[in-house]
mmCIF file of C-alpha atoms in Angstrom:
data_model
loop_
_atom_site.group_PDB
_atom_site.id
_atom_site.type_symbol
_atom_site.label_atom_id
_atom_site.label_comp_id
_atom_site.label_asym_id
_atom_site.label_seq_id
_atom_site.Cartn_x
_atom_site.Cartn_y
_atom_site.Cartn_z
ATOM 1 C CA UNK A 1 138.485 160.662 53.577
ATOM 2 C CA UNK A 2 141.697 163.452 53.847
ATOM 3 C CA UNK A 3 143.135 160.630 53.883
ATOM 4 C CA UNK A 4 142.056 158.627 50.675
ATOM 5 C CA UNK A 5 142.070 161.991 48.566
ATOM 6 C CA UNK A 6 145.583 162.230 48.758
ATOM 7 C CA UNK A 7 146.533 158.697 47.865
ATOM 8 C CA UNK A 8 147.417 157.399 44.518
ATOM 9 C CA UNK A 9 144.216 155.373 44.073
ATOM 10 C CA UNK A 10 142.294 158.772 44.119
ATOM 11 C CA UNK A 11 144.745 160.300 41.659
ATOM 12 C CA UNK A 12 144.368 156.748 39.370
ATOM 13 C CA UNK A 13 140.458 156.688 39.505
ATOM 14 C CA UNK A 14 140.580 160.876 38.707
ATOM 15 C CA UNK A 15 143.233 160.248 35.431
ATOM 16 C CA UNK A 16 140.824 157.241 34.550
ATOM 17 C CA UNK A 17 137.648 159.321 34.822
ATOM 18 C CA UNK A 18 139.539 162.224 33.144
ATOM 19 C CA UNK A 19 140.204 160.178 29.690
ATOM 20 C CA UNK A 20 136.727 158.306 29.635
ATOM 21 C CA UNK A 21 135.713 162.588 29.747
ATOM 22 C CA UNK A 22 137.347 163.349 27.273
ATOM 23 C CA UNK A 23 136.131 160.205 25.340
ATOM 24 C CA UNK A 24 132.626 161.063 25.636
ATOM 25 C CA UNK A 25 133.059 164.722 24.723
ATOM 26 C CA UNK A 26 134.941 163.839 21.548
ATOM 27 C CA UNK A 27 132.487 161.041 20.542
ATOM 28 C CA UNK A 28 129.808 163.576 21.391
ATOM 29 C CA UNK A 29 131.354 166.053 18.676
ATOM 30 C CA UNK A 30 131.865 163.106 16.492
ATOM 31 C CA UNK A 31 128.375 161.495 16.769
ATOM 32 C CA UNK A 32 126.974 159.568 13.999
ATOM 33 C CA UNK A 33 124.354 156.587 14.149
ATOM 34 C CA UNK A 34 126.340 154.467 17.040
ATOM 35 C CA UNK A 35 125.506 154.548 20.380
ATOM 36 C CA UNK A 36 127.283 157.092 22.283
ATOM 37 C CA UNK A 37 128.944 154.257 24.791
ATOM 38 C CA UNK A 38 130.071 152.416 21.625
ATOM 39 C CA UNK A 39 131.814 155.740 20.171
ATOM 40 C CA UNK A 40 133.042 156.784 23.268
ATOM 41 C CA UNK A 41 135.015 152.706 24.078
ATOM 42 C CA UNK A 42 135.262 153.328 20.040
ATOM 43 C CA UNK A 43 137.270 156.664 20.721
ATOM 44 C CA UNK A 44 139.673 155.635 23.766
ATOM 45 C CA UNK A 45 140.504 152.044 22.128
ATOM 46 C CA UNK A 46 141.237 153.448 18.557
ATOM 47 C CA UNK A 47 145.134 154.148 18.970
ATOM 48 C CA UNK A 48 145.960 150.816 20.495
ATOM 49 C CA UNK A 49 143.797 149.029 17.833
ATOM 50 C CA UNK A 50 145.656 150.712 15.156
ATOM 51 C CA UNK A 51 148.630 150.232 17.073
ATOM 52 C CA UNK A 52 148.094 146.112 16.763
ATOM 53 C CA UNK A 53 146.545 146.816 13.285
ATOM 54 C CA UNK A 54 150.365 148.037 12.720
ATOM 55 C CA UNK A 55 152.131 145.072 14.760
ATOM 56 C CA UNK A 56 150.426 142.714 12.814
ATOM 57 C CA UNK A 57 150.868 143.973 9.209
ATOM 58 C CA UNK A 58 154.866 143.559 10.764
ATOM 59 C CA UNK A 59 154.293 140.463 11.397
ATOM 60 C CA UNK A 60 152.742 139.503 7.889
ATOM 61 C CA UNK A 61 155.753 141.209 5.968
ATOM 62 C CA UNK A 62 157.847 139.013 7.715
ATOM 63 C CA UNK A 63 156.591 135.665 7.224
ATOM 64 C CA UNK A 64 156.350 136.957 3.899
ATOM 65 C CA UNK A 65 160.234 137.441 3.143
ATOM 66 C CA UNK A 66 161.144 134.209 5.561
ATOM 67 C CA UNK A 67 162.812 131.678 3.196
ATOM 68 C CA UNK A 68 163.634 128.201 4.982
ATOM 69 C CA UNK A 69 167.178 126.621 5.712
ATOM 70 C CA UNK A 70 166.137 123.407 4.121
ATOM 71 C CA UNK A 71 165.796 126.217 0.897
ATOM 72 C CA UNK A 72 169.213 127.902 1.536
ATOM 73 C CA UNK A 73 171.059 124.182 1.886
ATOM 74 C CA UNK A 74 169.454 123.291 -1.794
ATOM 75 C CA UNK A 75 170.459 126.261 -2.808
ATOM 76 C CA UNK A 76 174.303 125.815 -1.526
ATOM 77 C CA UNK A 77 174.174 121.861 -2.190
ATOM 78 C CA UNK A 78 173.679 123.659 -6.289
ATOM 79 C CA UNK A 79 175.922 126.103 -6.361
ATOM 80 C CA UNK A 80 178.487 123.568 -4.664
ATOM 81 C CA UNK A 81 177.887 121.247 -7.751
ATOM 82 C CA UNK A 82 178.705 124.068 -10.144
ATOM 83 C CA UNK A 83 181.598 124.546 -8.532
ATOM 84 C CA UNK A 84 183.181 121.291 -8.815
ATOM 85 C CA UNK A 85 182.068 120.785 -12.647
ATOM 86 C CA UNK A 86 183.858 124.067 -13.265
ATOM 87 C CA UNK A 87 186.520 122.785 -11.430
ATOM 88 C CA UNK A 88 186.756 119.694 -13.452
ATOM 89 C CA UNK A 89 186.349 121.068 -16.737
ATOM 90 C CA UNK A 90 189.287 123.572 -15.710
ATOM 91 C CA UNK A 91 191.635 120.564 -14.901
ATOM 92 C CA UNK A 92 190.785 118.681 -18.351
ATOM 93 C CA UNK A 93 191.487 122.214 -20.208
ATOM 94 C CA UNK A 94 194.876 122.547 -18.909
ATOM 95 C CA UNK A 95 195.587 118.234 -19.503
ATOM 96 C CA UNK A 96 194.445 119.138 -23.215
ATOM 97 C CA UNK A 97 196.740 122.120 -22.882
ATOM 98 C CA UNK A 98 199.572 120.523 -21.374
ATOM 99 C CA UNK A 99 199.349 117.296 -23.752
ATOM 100 C CA UNK A 100 198.592 119.768 -27.272
ATOM 101 C CA UNK A 101 201.933 121.532 -26.064
ATOM 102 C CA UNK A 102 203.789 118.103 -25.904
ATOM 103 C CA UNK A 103 202.990 117.137 -29.171
ATOM 104 C CA UNK A 104 203.598 120.658 -30.797
ATOM 105 C CA UNK A 105 207.452 120.077 -29.606
ATOM 106 C CA UNK A 106 207.160 116.254 -30.650
ATOM 107 C CA UNK A 107 206.072 117.271 -34.349
ATOM 108 C CA UNK A 108 208.750 119.803 -34.400
ATOM 109 C CA UNK A 109 211.477 117.023 -33.093
ATOM 110 C CA UNK A 110 209.613 114.840 -35.960
ATOM 111 C CA UNK A 111 210.385 116.977 -38.728
ATOM 112 C CA UNK A 112 214.015 117.807 -37.339
ATOM 113 C CA UNK A 113 214.565 113.826 -36.978
ATOM 114 C CA UNK A 114 212.646 111.513 -39.705
ATOM 115 C CA UNK A 115 214.470 108.780 -38.791
ATOM 116 C CA UNK A 116 213.175 108.718 -35.673
ATOM 117 C CA UNK A 117 209.997 106.634 -33.577
ATOM 118 C CA UNK A 118 208.783 107.976 -30.418
ATOM 119 C CA UNK A 119 205.853 106.789 -27.410
ATOM 120 C CA UNK A 120 204.344 109.372 -25.405
ATOM 121 C CA UNK A 121 203.870 108.729 -21.927
ATOM 122 C CA UNK A 122 202.999 110.283 -18.256
ATOM 123 C CA UNK A 123 204.791 110.439 -15.511
ATOM 124 C CA UNK A 124 202.412 107.951 -12.884
ATOM 125 C CA UNK A 125 204.943 107.710 -9.909
ATOM 126 C CA UNK A 126 208.556 108.667 -8.592
ATOM 127 C CA UNK A 127 210.689 106.849 -6.543
ATOM 128 C CA UNK A 128 211.365 108.804 -3.050
ATOM 129 C CA UNK A 129 214.118 107.541 -1.672
ATOM 130 C CA UNK A 130 215.738 107.955 -5.173
ATOM 131 C CA UNK A 131 217.824 111.294 -4.619
ATOM 132 C CA UNK A 132 217.934 112.076 -8.686
ATOM 133 C CA UNK A 133 214.687 112.044 -9.537
ATOM 134 C CA UNK A 134 213.875 109.014 -11.057
ATOM 135 C CA UNK A 135 209.838 107.890 -12.150
ATOM 136 C CA UNK A 136 207.986 105.549 -13.078
ATOM 137 C CA UNK A 137 205.918 106.402 -17.159
ATOM 138 C CA UNK A 138 202.675 104.824 -17.907
ATOM 139 C CA UNK A 139 204.284 102.836 -21.252
ATOM 140 C CA UNK A 140 206.394 100.075 -21.333
ATOM 141 C CA UNK A 141 206.996 96.606 -23.619
ATOM 142 C CA UNK A 142 203.303 96.625 -25.106
ATOM 143 C CA UNK A 143 203.951 100.116 -26.384
ATOM 144 C CA UNK A 144 207.086 98.846 -28.006
ATOM 145 C CA UNK A 145 209.367 100.226 -25.208
ATOM 146 C CA UNK A 146 212.599 98.510 -24.241
ATOM 147 C CA UNK A 147 215.530 98.956 -22.095
ATOM 148 C CA UNK A 148 218.051 101.869 -23.149
ATOM 149 C CA UNK A 149 215.525 103.816 -24.990
ATOM 150 C CA UNK A 150 215.984 107.714 -24.370
ATOM 151 C CA UNK A 151 213.572 110.059 -22.999
ATOM 152 C CA UNK A 152 212.614 113.124 -23.752
ATOM 153 C CA UNK A 153 210.671 116.220 -22.928
ATOM 154 C CA UNK A 154 210.347 118.243 -26.136
ATOM 155 C CA UNK A 155 214.229 118.871 -27.658
ATOM 156 C CA UNK A 156 215.637 118.217 -23.946
ATOM 157 C CA UNK A 157 216.857 114.594 -22.790
ATOM 158 C CA UNK A 158 215.493 113.375 -19.922
ATOM 159 C CA UNK A 159 217.002 110.250 -18.918
ATOM 160 C CA UNK A 160 216.386 106.537 -19.745
ATOM 161 C CA UNK A 161 214.548 103.590 -19.808
ATOM 162 C CA UNK A 162 216.063 101.234 -17.193
ATOM 163 C CA UNK A 163 213.423 98.523 -16.858
ATOM 164 C CA UNK A 164 210.475 97.869 -18.857
ATOM 165 C CA UNK A 165 207.248 96.229 -18.137
ATOM 166 C CA UNK A 166 204.514 95.120 -20.142
ATOM 167 C CA UNK A 167 202.804 98.301 -19.214
ATOM 168 C CA UNK A 168 204.579 100.601 -17.368
ATOM 169 C CA UNK A 169 209.081 101.288 -17.232
ATOM 170 C CA UNK A 170 210.930 102.896 -14.681
ATOM 171 C CA UNK A 171 213.010 105.319 -15.757
ATOM 172 C CA UNK A 172 216.684 106.987 -14.570
ATOM 173 C CA UNK A 173 216.965 110.777 -15.221
ATOM 174 C CA UNK A 174 220.188 112.696 -16.016
ATOM 175 C CA UNK A 175 221.045 113.656 -12.651
ATOM 176 C CA UNK A 176 221.852 110.034 -11.649
ATOM 177 C CA UNK A 177 225.949 109.789 -11.628
ATOM 178 C CA UNK A 178 225.389 106.275 -13.326
ATOM 179 C CA UNK A 179 224.451 108.210 -16.438
ATOM 180 C CA UNK A 180 227.093 109.409 -18.774
ATOM 181 C CA UNK A 181 226.172 110.430 -21.940
ATOM 182 C CA UNK A 182 228.507 111.901 -24.339
ATOM 183 C CA UNK A 183 228.270 115.215 -25.391
ATOM 184 C CA UNK A 184 229.607 118.844 -26.442
ATOM 185 C CA UNK A 185 229.088 122.479 -26.113
ATOM 186 C CA UNK A 186 227.876 124.057 -28.788
ATOM 187 C CA UNK A 187 229.555 126.894 -29.424
ATOM 188 C CA UNK A 188 233.335 125.752 -28.777
ATOM 189 C CA UNK A 189 232.467 122.001 -29.548
ATOM 190 C CA UNK A 190 234.861 120.986 -26.986
ATOM 191 C CA UNK A 191 233.441 117.924 -25.817
ATOM 192 C CA UNK A 192 233.083 116.237 -22.508
ATOM 193 C CA UNK A 193 231.231 113.714 -20.059
ATOM 194 C CA UNK A 194 227.541 114.863 -19.244
ATOM 195 C CA UNK A 195 227.120 113.037 -15.461
ATOM 196 C CA UNK A 196 224.998 113.687 -12.305
ATOM 197 C CA UNK A 197 226.406 114.584 -8.428
ATOM 198 C CA UNK A 198 224.512 114.125 -5.489
ATOM 199 C CA UNK A 199 225.306 117.309 -4.786
ATOM 200 C CA UNK A 200 224.132 118.890 -8.301
ATOM 201 C CA UNK A 201 221.314 116.685 -7.962
ATOM 202 C CA UNK A 202 219.537 118.262 -5.198
ATOM 203 C CA UNK A 203 219.284 121.876 -6.939
ATOM 204 C CA UNK A 204 218.335 119.676 -10.159
ATOM 205 C CA UNK A 205 221.706 119.802 -11.928
ATOM 206 C CA UNK A 206 224.538 118.012 -13.551
ATOM 207 C CA UNK A 207 227.723 118.484 -15.089
ATOM 208 C CA UNK A 208 230.051 118.225 -18.214
ATOM 209 C CA UNK A 209 233.329 116.954 -16.956
ATOM 210 C CA UNK A 210 236.603 116.679 -18.839
ATOM 211 C CA UNK A 211 236.864 119.707 -20.060
ATOM 212 C CA UNK A 212 240.607 121.197 -20.233
ATOM 213 C CA UNK A 213 241.388 123.663 -17.254
ATOM 214 C CA UNK A 214 241.748 126.507 -19.727
ATOM 215 C CA UNK A 215 238.179 125.793 -21.054
ATOM 216 C CA UNK A 216 236.827 128.232 -24.112
ATOM 217 C CA UNK A 217 233.493 127.180 -22.456
ATOM 218 C CA UNK A 218 231.283 129.732 -20.346
ATOM 219 C CA UNK A 219 228.258 130.431 -18.845
ATOM 220 C CA UNK A 220 225.338 130.403 -21.300
ATOM 221 C CA UNK A 221 226.704 127.544 -23.543
ATOM 222 C CA UNK A 222 224.569 124.567 -24.697
ATOM 223 C CA UNK A 223 225.193 121.190 -24.191
ATOM 224 C CA UNK A 224 224.284 118.893 -26.635
ATOM 225 C CA UNK A 225 224.674 114.729 -26.844
ATOM 226 C CA UNK A 226 227.212 113.605 -29.030
ATOM 227 C CA UNK A 227 225.370 110.426 -30.431
ATOM 228 C CA UNK A 228 228.903 108.623 -29.752
ATOM 229 C CA UNK A 229 228.176 105.451 -28.015
ATOM 230 C CA UNK A 230 225.114 104.672 -29.911
ATOM 231 C CA UNK A 231 222.644 105.308 -26.784
ATOM 232 C CA UNK A 232 221.501 108.626 -27.421
ATOM 233 C CA UNK A 233 220.638 110.108 -30.607
ATOM 234 C CA UNK A 234 222.820 112.952 -31.631
ATOM 235 C CA UNK A 235 221.818 116.921 -30.575
ATOM 236 C CA UNK A 236 219.448 115.913 -28.310
ATOM 237 C CA UNK A 237 219.729 119.111 -25.904
ATOM 238 C CA UNK A 238 221.268 118.502 -22.830
ATOM 239 C CA UNK A 239 220.958 121.706 -21.067
ATOM 240 C CA UNK A 240 222.440 125.286 -20.198
ATOM 241 C CA UNK A 241 226.206 125.484 -18.599
ATOM 242 C CA UNK A 242 226.123 128.316 -15.200
ATOM 243 C CA UNK A 243 229.115 128.190 -14.445
ATOM 244 C CA UNK A 244 232.532 126.849 -14.662
ATOM 245 C CA UNK A 245 234.464 125.297 -11.639
ATOM 246 C CA UNK A 246 237.934 123.344 -11.204
ATOM 247 C CA UNK A 247 237.846 119.733 -10.722
ATOM 248 C CA UNK A 248 238.260 118.554 -7.042
ATOM 249 C CA UNK A 249 240.436 115.755 -8.580
ATOM 250 C CA UNK A 250 242.574 116.628 -11.246
ATOM 251 C CA UNK A 251 243.872 119.526 -13.359
ATOM 252 C CA UNK A 252 240.624 119.857 -15.293
ATOM 253 C CA UNK A 253 237.050 121.398 -15.282
ATOM 254 C CA UNK A 254 233.520 121.077 -15.475
ATOM 255 C CA UNK A 255 230.596 123.370 -16.359
ATOM 256 C CA UNK A 256 227.821 122.614 -14.607
ATOM 257 C CA UNK A 257 224.867 122.389 -16.336
ATOM 258 C CA UNK A 258 221.156 123.482 -15.776
ATOM 259 C CA UNK A 259 218.799 121.476 -17.598
ATOM 260 C CA UNK A 260 215.990 122.319 -20.017
ATOM 261 C CA UNK A 261 213.474 121.763 -18.087
ATOM 262 C CA UNK A 262 212.668 120.828 -14.729
ATOM 263 C CA UNK A 263 213.479 117.041 -14.240
ATOM 264 C CA UNK A 264 212.661 116.477 -10.641
ATOM 265 C CA UNK A 265 208.538 118.249 -11.883
ATOM 266 C CA UNK A 266 208.382 116.854 -15.006
ATOM 267 C CA UNK A 267 204.754 115.284 -15.989
ATOM 268 C CA UNK A 268 204.709 114.505 -19.679
ATOM 269 C CA UNK A 269 207.655 112.995 -21.388
ATOM 270 C CA UNK A 270 208.650 110.667 -24.765
ATOM 271 C CA UNK A 271 210.108 107.860 -25.610
ATOM 272 C CA UNK A 272 212.601 107.354 -28.035
ATOM 273 C CA UNK A 273 212.195 104.308 -29.251
ATOM 274 C CA UNK A 274 214.199 103.793 -32.118
ATOM 275 C CA UNK A 275 216.612 106.311 -34.308
ATOM 276 C CA UNK A 276 219.550 105.375 -36.647
ATOM 277 C CA UNK A 277 222.839 104.182 -35.443
ATOM 278 C CA UNK A 278 220.828 103.144 -31.947
ATOM 279 C CA UNK A 279 222.952 100.430 -30.165
ATOM 280 C CA UNK A 280 225.418 100.679 -32.640
ATOM 281 C CA UNK A 281 229.032 100.269 -29.855
ATOM 282 C CA UNK A 282 226.709 101.181 -26.821
ATOM 283 C CA UNK A 283 228.320 102.171 -23.825
ATOM 284 C CA UNK A 284 225.245 102.804 -21.763
ATOM 285 C CA UNK A 285 226.618 101.955 -17.433
ATOM 286 C CA UNK A 286 223.564 100.053 -16.635
ATOM 287 C CA UNK A 287 224.035 98.531 -13.783
#
């Protein structure tokens, strides 16, 4: 018996009795019409009831704010469609902006050269095996384009048509050594032949050869076509002189030219299909 009175089981029993007694006293003090037993039980388990109610309310609130994965998926898909639509609109805007710039430049050229006829075109392909940047355009014989028609961008000479099909044409650029262009430097009026080399073409450059060793041409000078030969009209801009070099083969000099446009990445061009003096004494070195 003494051993039981000191056991853990007896202590637990005393604790339970103490709780029941405290509940009974509290129930007696707050007694209403409810039975004593129910009042005691209610008093003892009231804190537990409140706790479970709180937990239930929390789960209910969580369930109310829950959004299914399908809802998020649908929202993401809608956002993706909107972004794609905005990107297409931006691409259309950039295309229209580029075309407007081309038309504005062409209008200025028309005003300066009313004798010339033009056909606009887009670069649709490039010959990756051509180190001189040759390309293909989306206009051909059905658009009135012929072999040896000059190709420009704004007022800048880009190249010449070398092959024509009904719906497309191939263009050889001014960086190519196979093209010889009679040209002059605007300040000194010194004349020479504009052409390209493999070394210069790699940097997007060409040159004006046939200058004297003591040439007055200097960096900053602008090189124009002279119109001699009937292949290119006069006063198309080739580019700007960046430096003067001595020729390795003789005592002459040549000017390195930076074309007015980036020949290797150009996207929009204009073909001159007719101009005064076209074909007269033509000496184009087409092979």
